[in-house]
């Protein structure tokens, strides 16, 4: 299966032997970088969201109530960027403060009903982006990729 992610990118340097683990990590880093464009163009922009807004909508829709520092950790963004995005989404009526009865210092946020509706609208758009990116994958290849991604996420988040 030939990759067409960046047709103008220079070819890999065959004389550079990274080793299997480092090469896999480089591929993963490239995927993380290159996925931003189709997500921005295919999901965020059509919905009037910035990429950071979209990430927050997806995180809150998928995980539920989260505090700003938790969103910062999940998204890999500086806390100030997350705070600005939360403020913008709150002003648009998509995010509202939540409550943590067990820790009054924790200030979680959650999606409003309108935010949850928007989250639901992202699903078909993400399916279209995913359908394009995985078009050449067999069902077995999709299952292997999904299992590998889940295993990596579990290791990185301490869930596995």
PDB file of C-alpha atoms in Angstrom:
ATOM      1  CA  UNK A   1       0.000   0.000   0.000  1.00  0.00           C
ATOM      2  CA  UNK A   2       1.721   3.196  -1.184  1.00  0.00           C
ATOM      3  CA  UNK A   3       1.608   6.293   1.003  1.00  0.00           C
ATOM      4  CA  UNK A   4       0.407   9.530  -0.569  1.00  0.00           C
ATOM      5  CA  UNK A   5       0.452  11.628   2.619  1.00  0.00           C
ATOM      6  CA  UNK A   6       2.980  14.182   1.381  1.00  0.00           C
ATOM      7  CA  UNK A   7       3.791  13.676  -2.305  1.00  0.00           C
ATOM      8  CA  UNK A   8       6.261  16.563  -2.286  1.00  0.00           C
ATOM      9  CA  UNK A   9       8.167  15.283   0.748  1.00  0.00           C
ATOM     10  CA  UNK A  10      11.719  14.068   0.157  1.00  0.00           C
ATOM     11  CA  UNK A  11      12.112  10.294   0.048  1.00  0.00           C
ATOM     12  CA  UNK A  12      13.342   8.592   3.207  1.00  0.00           C
ATOM     13  CA  UNK A  13      17.089   8.329   3.560  1.00  0.00           C
ATOM     14  CA  UNK A  14      17.897   4.620   3.129  1.00  0.00           C
ATOM     15  CA  UNK A  15      21.398   5.084   4.586  1.00  0.00           C
ATOM     16  CA  UNK A  16      19.850   6.174   7.872  1.00  0.00           C
ATOM     17  CA  UNK A  17      19.144   3.024   9.880  1.00  0.00           C
ATOM     18  CA  UNK A  18      16.989   4.081  12.802  1.00  0.00           C
ATOM     19  CA  UNK A  19      16.175   0.600  13.970  1.00  0.00           C
ATOM     20  CA  UNK A  20      12.676  -0.803  14.101  1.00  0.00           C
ATOM     21  CA  UNK A  21      11.444   0.938  17.276  1.00  0.00           C
ATOM     22  CA  UNK A  22      12.758   4.370  16.330  1.00  0.00           C
ATOM     23  CA  UNK A  23      11.403   4.001  12.774  1.00  0.00           C
ATOM     24  CA  UNK A  24       7.956   3.110  14.145  1.00  0.00           C
ATOM     25  CA  UNK A  25       8.084   6.120  16.438  1.00  0.00           C
ATOM     26  CA  UNK A  26       9.051   8.397  13.553  1.00  0.00           C
ATOM     27  CA  UNK A  27       6.101   7.044  11.553  1.00  0.00           C
ATOM     28  CA  UNK A  28       3.796   7.650  14.504  1.00  0.00           C
ATOM     29  CA  UNK A  29       5.073  11.225  14.858  1.00  0.00           C
ATOM     30  CA  UNK A  30       4.503  11.811  11.143  1.00  0.00           C
ATOM     31  CA  UNK A  31       0.951  10.464  11.424  1.00  0.00           C
ATOM     32  CA  UNK A  32       0.293  12.782  14.352  1.00  0.00           C
ATOM     33  CA  UNK A  33       1.531  15.722  12.324  1.00  0.00           C
ATOM     34  CA  UNK A  34      -0.099  14.915   8.999  1.00  0.00           C
ATOM     35  CA  UNK A  35      -3.519  14.000  10.429  1.00  0.00           C
ATOM     36  CA  UNK A  36      -3.988  17.626  11.481  1.00  0.00           C
ATOM     37  CA  UNK A  37      -4.698  18.841   7.949  1.00  0.00           C
ATOM     38  CA  UNK A  38      -7.536  16.458   7.001  1.00  0.00           C
ATOM     39  CA  UNK A  39      -9.075  16.931  10.459  1.00  0.00           C
ATOM     40  CA  UNK A  40      -8.875  20.717  10.114  1.00  0.00           C
ATOM     41  CA  UNK A  41     -10.168  20.825   6.531  1.00  0.00           C
ATOM     42  CA  UNK A  42     -12.670  17.955   6.768  1.00  0.00           C
ATOM     43  CA  UNK A  43     -14.047  18.399  10.277  1.00  0.00           C
ATOM     44  CA  UNK A  44     -13.051  21.593  12.134  1.00  0.00           C
ATOM     45  CA  UNK A  45     -13.412  24.254   9.439  1.00  0.00           C
ATOM     46  CA  UNK A  46     -16.773  23.054   8.043  1.00  0.00           C
ATOM     47  CA  UNK A  47     -18.137  23.248  11.610  1.00  0.00           C
ATOM     48  CA  UNK A  48     -16.690  26.686  12.292  1.00  0.00           C
ATOM     49  CA  UNK A  49     -14.162  25.378  14.813  1.00  0.00           C
ATOM     50  CA  UNK A  50     -10.460  25.927  15.244  1.00  0.00           C
ATOM     51  CA  UNK A  51      -8.356  22.763  15.501  1.00  0.00           C
ATOM     52  CA  UNK A  52      -7.991  23.326  19.273  1.00  0.00           C
ATOM     53  CA  UNK A  53     -11.748  23.869  19.649  1.00  0.00           C
ATOM     54  CA  UNK A  54     -12.355  20.601  17.804  1.00  0.00           C
ATOM     55  CA  UNK A  55      -9.924  18.737  20.049  1.00  0.00           C
ATOM     56  CA  UNK A  56     -11.744  20.001  23.143  1.00  0.00           C
ATOM     57  CA  UNK A  57     -15.167  19.100  21.722  1.00  0.00           C
ATOM     58  CA  UNK A  58     -13.883  15.601  20.883  1.00  0.00           C
ATOM     59  CA  UNK A  59     -12.206  15.127  24.270  1.00  0.00           C
ATOM     60  CA  UNK A  60     -15.258  16.246  26.248  1.00  0.00           C
ATOM     61  CA  UNK A  61     -17.630  14.319  24.003  1.00  0.00           C
ATOM     62  CA  UNK A  62     -15.583  11.156  24.293  1.00  0.00           C
ATOM     63  CA  UNK A  63     -14.366  11.371  27.887  1.00  0.00           C
ATOM     64  CA  UNK A  64     -17.009  13.500  29.582  1.00  0.00           C
ATOM     65  CA  UNK A  65     -16.258  16.211  32.103  1.00  0.00           C
ATOM     66  CA  UNK A  66     -12.575  17.232  32.258  1.00  0.00           C
ATOM     67  CA  UNK A  67     -10.579  19.976  33.945  1.00  0.00           C
ATOM     68  CA  UNK A  68      -8.393  22.340  31.964  1.00  0.00           C
ATOM     69  CA  UNK A  69      -5.158  20.677  33.071  1.00  0.00           C
ATOM     70  CA  UNK A  70      -6.527  17.300  32.003  1.00  0.00           C
ATOM     71  CA  UNK A  71      -7.440  18.687  28.582  1.00  0.00           C
ATOM     72  CA  UNK A  72      -3.962  20.201  28.348  1.00  0.00           C
ATOM     73  CA  UNK A  73      -2.405  16.795  29.049  1.00  0.00           C
ATOM     74  CA  UNK A  74      -4.668  14.949  26.600  1.00  0.00           C
ATOM     75  CA  UNK A  75      -4.207  17.497  23.830  1.00  0.00           C
ATOM     76  CA  UNK A  76      -0.518  18.195  24.398  1.00  0.00           C
ATOM     77  CA  UNK A  77      -1.187  21.938  24.430  1.00  0.00           C
ATOM     78  CA  UNK A  78      -0.035  24.644  26.812  1.00  0.00           C
ATOM     79  CA  UNK A  79      -2.635  25.412  29.514  1.00  0.00           C
ATOM     80  CA  UNK A  80      -3.067  28.992  28.208  1.00  0.00           C
ATOM     81  CA  UNK A  81      -4.134  27.683  24.768  1.00  0.00           C
ATOM     82  CA  UNK A  82      -6.634  25.348  26.405  1.00  0.00           C
ATOM     83  CA  UNK A  83      -7.980  28.157  28.612  1.00  0.00           C
ATOM     84  CA  UNK A  84      -8.490  30.405  25.595  1.00  0.00           C
ATOM     85  CA  UNK A  85     -10.271  27.664  23.674  1.00  0.00           C
ATOM     86  CA  UNK A  86     -12.505  26.863  26.669  1.00  0.00           C
ATOM     87  CA  UNK A  87     -13.373  30.567  26.990  1.00  0.00           C
ATOM     88  CA  UNK A  88     -14.251  30.782  23.279  1.00  0.00           C
ATOM     89  CA  UNK A  89     -16.359  27.614  23.412  1.00  0.00           C
ATOM     90  CA  UNK A  90     -18.096  28.832  26.576  1.00  0.00           C
ATOM     91  CA  UNK A  91     -18.919  32.148  24.869  1.00  0.00           C
ATOM     92  CA  UNK A  92     -20.447  30.171  21.976  1.00  0.00           C
ATOM     93  CA  UNK A  93     -22.601  28.163  24.401  1.00  0.00           C
ATOM     94  CA  UNK A  94     -20.862  24.858  23.624  1.00  0.00           C
ATOM     95  CA  UNK A  95     -19.057  24.325  26.945  1.00  0.00           C
ATOM     96  CA  UNK A  96     -20.112  25.067  30.519  1.00  0.00           C
ATOM     97  CA  UNK A  97     -18.606  24.618  33.962  1.00  0.00           C
ATOM     98  CA  UNK A  98     -19.085  21.220  35.539  1.00  0.00           C
ATOM     99  CA  UNK A  99     -18.967  20.246  39.187  1.00  0.00           C
ATOM    100  CA  UNK A 100     -16.653  17.940  41.053  1.00  0.00           C
ATOM    101  CA  UNK A 101     -18.371  17.190  44.351  1.00  0.00           C
ATOM    102  CA  UNK A 102     -15.324  15.310  45.643  1.00  0.00           C
ATOM    103  CA  UNK A 103     -12.814  18.125  44.902  1.00  0.00           C
ATOM    104  CA  UNK A 104     -14.053  21.715  45.026  1.00  0.00           C
ATOM    105  CA  UNK A 105     -10.718  23.062  43.752  1.00  0.00           C
ATOM    106  CA  UNK A 106     -10.989  21.065  40.514  1.00  0.00           C
ATOM    107  CA  UNK A 107     -12.769  23.135  37.860  1.00  0.00           C
ATOM    108  CA  UNK A 108     -14.058  20.737  35.199  1.00  0.00           C
ATOM    109  CA  UNK A 109     -15.931  21.731  32.074  1.00  0.00           C
ATOM    110  CA  UNK A 110     -18.487  19.775  30.107  1.00  0.00           C
ATOM    111  CA  UNK A 111     -20.346  20.058  26.843  1.00  0.00           C
ATOM    112  CA  UNK A 112     -23.685  21.841  26.872  1.00  0.00           C
ATOM    113  CA  UNK A 113     -26.592  20.290  24.971  1.00  0.00           C
ATOM    114  CA  UNK A 114     -25.534  22.373  21.938  1.00  0.00           C
ATOM    115  CA  UNK A 115     -21.945  21.175  22.411  1.00  0.00           C
ATOM    116  CA  UNK A 116     -23.093  17.568  22.520  1.00  0.00           C
ATOM    117  CA  UNK A 117     -25.119  18.118  19.355  1.00  0.00           C
ATOM    118  CA  UNK A 118     -22.009  19.515  17.670  1.00  0.00           C
ATOM    119  CA  UNK A 119     -19.980  16.541  18.907  1.00  0.00           C
ATOM    120  CA  UNK A 120     -22.548  14.211  17.330  1.00  0.00           C
ATOM    121  CA  UNK A 121     -22.219  16.155  14.058  1.00  0.00           C
ATOM    122  CA  UNK A 122     -18.457  15.555  14.030  1.00  0.00           C
ATOM    123  CA  UNK A 123     -18.933  11.794  13.787  1.00  0.00           C
ATOM    124  CA  UNK A 124     -20.035  11.632  10.117  1.00  0.00           C
ATOM    125  CA  UNK A 125     -17.317  14.142   9.176  1.00  0.00           C
ATOM    126  CA  UNK A 126     -14.673  12.072  10.978  1.00  0.00           C
ATOM    127  CA  UNK A 127     -16.037   8.931   9.326  1.00  0.00           C
ATOM    128  CA  UNK A 128     -15.567  10.597   5.927  1.00  0.00           C
ATOM    129  CA  UNK A 129     -11.963  11.597   6.762  1.00  0.00           C
ATOM    130  CA  UNK A 130     -11.250   8.125   8.156  1.00  0.00           C
ATOM    131  CA  UNK A 131     -12.884   6.466   5.176  1.00  0.00           C
ATOM    132  CA  UNK A 132     -10.573   8.371   2.863  1.00  0.00           C
ATOM    133  CA  UNK A 133      -7.441   7.676   4.920  1.00  0.00           C
ATOM    134  CA  UNK A 134      -8.220   3.975   5.397  1.00  0.00           C
ATOM    135  CA  UNK A 135      -9.752   3.359   1.974  1.00  0.00           C
ATOM    136  CA  UNK A 136      -7.059   0.883   0.946  1.00  0.00           C
ATOM    137  CA  UNK A 137      -7.049  -1.020   4.247  1.00  0.00           C
ATOM    138  CA  UNK A 138      -8.667  -4.427   4.404  1.00  0.00           C
ATOM    139  CA  UNK A 139     -10.914  -5.117   7.396  1.00  0.00           C
ATOM    140  CA  UNK A 140      -8.075  -7.171   8.878  1.00  0.00           C
ATOM    141  CA  UNK A 141      -5.575  -4.310   8.440  1.00  0.00           C
ATOM    142  CA  UNK A 142      -8.038  -1.917  10.065  1.00  0.00           C
ATOM    143  CA  UNK A 143      -8.423  -4.273  13.021  1.00  0.00           C
ATOM    144  CA  UNK A 144      -4.648  -4.627  13.429  1.00  0.00           C
ATOM    145  CA  UNK A 145      -4.138  -0.859  13.196  1.00  0.00           C
ATOM    146  CA  UNK A 146      -6.924  -0.245  15.716  1.00  0.00           C
ATOM    147  CA  UNK A 147      -5.539  -2.817  18.139  1.00  0.00           C
ATOM    148  CA  UNK A 148      -2.029  -1.354  17.848  1.00  0.00           C
ATOM    149  CA  UNK A 149      -3.310   2.186  18.407  1.00  0.00           C
ATOM    150  CA  UNK A 150      -5.314   1.049  21.446  1.00  0.00           C
ATOM    151  CA  UNK A 151      -2.288  -0.741  22.904  1.00  0.00           C
ATOM    152  CA  UNK A 152      -0.080   2.328  22.464  1.00  0.00           C
ATOM    153  CA  UNK A 153      -2.718   4.601  23.997  1.00  0.00           C
ATOM    154  CA  UNK A 154      -3.160   2.247  26.947  1.00  0.00           C
ATOM    155  CA  UNK A 155       0.590   2.171  27.570  1.00  0.00           C
ATOM    156  CA  UNK A 156       0.899   5.954  27.313  1.00  0.00           C
ATOM    157  CA  UNK A 157      -2.071   6.688  29.580  1.00  0.00           C
ATOM    158  CA  UNK A 158      -1.289   4.005  32.147  1.00  0.00           C
ATOM    159  CA  UNK A 159      -4.499   2.152  31.343  1.00  0.00           C
ATOM    160  CA  UNK A 160      -2.694  -0.964  30.235  1.00  0.00           C
TER     161      UNK A 160
END
